[in-house]
């Protein structure tokens, strides 16, 4: 197999313009101007911007959904454990007792988790001294 072309017509002509090359004379006018200005801001402009600037604060608010999920999972685990610990093996409806205990404990832990989230939220908005 040879690497040379069999006919001279199959060799690309470098002098012909490439039809796939982008036209450098056409510019896209829809793109925003991202060029950097040649001159820096004057001190008067900097003072004007500084006078209008509002200092920002970062609010570190808790994610309520995460608090409630943790409260629910802790409540289920503690409620089942507490229900099994308090009930006896000879009870006729032991699992109903465990279920009711788990639901009650879960309700309390979810409410406590919500209270902790509200407390954390109030603490994040309080001005620091």
Coordinates of C-alpha atoms in Angstrom, one line a residue:
X1 CA 0.0 0.0 0.0
X2 CA 1.4 3.3 -0.9
X3 CA 0.9 6.6 0.9
X4 CA 1.2 8.8 -2.2
X5 CA -1.9 9.8 -4.0
X6 CA -2.6 8.0 -7.3
X7 CA -3.6 11.2 -9.2
X8 CA -2.6 14.8 -8.7
X9 CA -6.3 15.9 -8.5
X10 CA -6.7 14.2 -5.1
X11 CA -4.1 16.4 -3.5
X12 CA -5.8 19.4 -1.8
X13 CA -4.9 22.8 -3.1
X14 CA -3.7 25.1 -0.3
X15 CA -4.2 28.2 -2.3
X16 CA -8.0 27.8 -2.5
X17 CA -10.0 29.3 0.4
X18 CA -11.4 26.7 2.8
X19 CA -15.2 26.7 2.6
X20 CA -15.5 25.5 6.2
X21 CA -13.3 28.3 7.8
X22 CA -15.3 31.0 9.5
X23 CA -15.4 34.4 7.8
X24 CA -13.3 36.8 9.8
X25 CA -15.0 39.8 8.4
X26 CA -18.4 38.9 9.8
X27 CA -18.8 39.6 13.6
X28 CA -21.5 38.5 15.9
X29 CA -23.2 41.6 17.2
X30 CA -25.5 39.7 19.6
X31 CA -22.7 38.7 22.0
X32 CA -22.2 41.1 25.0
X33 CA -19.2 43.2 25.1
X34 CA -16.7 41.7 27.5
X35 CA -13.7 43.8 26.7
X36 CA -11.9 45.5 29.6
X37 CA -12.0 49.3 29.5
X38 CA -8.6 50.9 28.7
X39 CA -8.7 53.3 31.6
X40 CA -9.2 52.5 35.3
X41 CA -12.0 54.1 37.3
X42 CA -11.3 57.6 38.6
X43 CA -11.2 58.2 42.3
X44 CA -14.5 60.1 42.0
X45 CA -16.2 57.1 40.4
X46 CA -14.9 54.8 43.1
X47 CA -16.2 57.2 45.8
X48 CA -19.6 57.3 44.2
X49 CA -19.8 53.5 44.0
X50 CA -18.6 53.2 47.6
X51 CA -21.3 55.7 48.7
X52 CA -24.1 53.6 47.0
X53 CA -22.8 50.2 48.2
X54 CA -24.7 48.3 50.8
X55 CA -22.8 45.9 53.0
X56 CA -24.0 42.4 52.6
X57 CA -24.4 39.8 55.4
X58 CA -24.5 36.1 54.9
X59 CA -27.5 34.4 56.5
X60 CA -26.8 30.9 57.8
X61 CA -30.3 29.6 58.0
X62 CA -30.9 26.0 58.9
X63 CA -32.5 23.5 56.5
X64 CA -35.8 22.7 58.1
X65 CA -36.3 19.5 56.1
X66 CA -33.1 18.1 57.4
X67 CA -34.0 18.9 61.0
X68 CA -37.4 17.2 60.6
X69 CA -36.0 14.1 59.0
X70 CA -33.4 13.7 61.7
X71 CA -36.1 14.1 64.3
X72 CA -38.3 11.5 62.6
X73 CA -35.6 9.0 62.3
X74 CA -34.4 9.4 65.9
X75 CA -38.0 9.2 67.1
X76 CA -38.7 6.0 65.3
X77 CA -35.5 4.3 66.6
X78 CA -36.0 5.6 70.2
X79 CA -39.8 4.9 70.1
X80 CA -39.4 1.3 69.0
X81 CA -36.6 0.7 71.5
X82 CA -38.7 2.3 74.3
X83 CA -41.8 0.4 73.3
X84 CA -40.0 -2.9 73.4
X85 CA -38.3 -2.1 76.7
X86 CA -41.5 -1.1 78.5
X87 CA -43.7 -3.8 77.1
X88 CA -43.5 -7.5 78.2
X89 CA -43.2 -10.6 76.1
X90 CA -46.5 -12.0 77.3
X91 CA -48.7 -9.1 76.1
X92 CA -51.4 -10.0 73.6
X93 CA -51.0 -6.8 71.5
X94 CA -47.4 -6.0 72.1
X95 CA -46.7 -4.7 68.6
X96 CA -49.6 -2.4 68.7
X97 CA -48.3 -1.0 72.0
X98 CA -44.8 -0.6 70.4
X99 CA -46.3 1.1 67.3
X100 CA -48.3 3.5 69.3
X101 CA -45.3 4.3 71.5
X102 CA -43.1 4.8 68.5
X103 CA -45.6 7.1 66.9
X104 CA -45.9 9.2 70.1
X105 CA -42.1 9.4 70.6
X106 CA -41.6 10.3 66.9
X107 CA -44.2 13.1 67.2
X108 CA -42.3 14.5 70.2
X109 CA -38.9 14.3 68.6
X110 CA -40.1 15.9 65.3
X111 CA -41.5 18.8 67.3
X112 CA -38.3 19.1 69.3
X113 CA -36.3 19.1 66.0
X114 CA -38.6 21.8 64.6
X115 CA -38.1 23.8 67.8
X116 CA -34.3 23.4 67.4
X117 CA -34.5 24.6 63.8
X118 CA -36.5 27.7 64.7
X119 CA -34.0 28.4 67.5
X120 CA -31.1 28.1 65.1
X121 CA -32.9 30.3 62.6
X122 CA -33.6 33.0 65.2
X123 CA -30.0 32.9 66.3
X124 CA -28.7 33.3 62.7
X125 CA -30.7 36.6 62.2
X126 CA -29.8 38.2 65.5
X127 CA -27.2 40.9 65.1
X128 CA -23.8 39.9 66.6
X129 CA -22.0 42.2 69.0

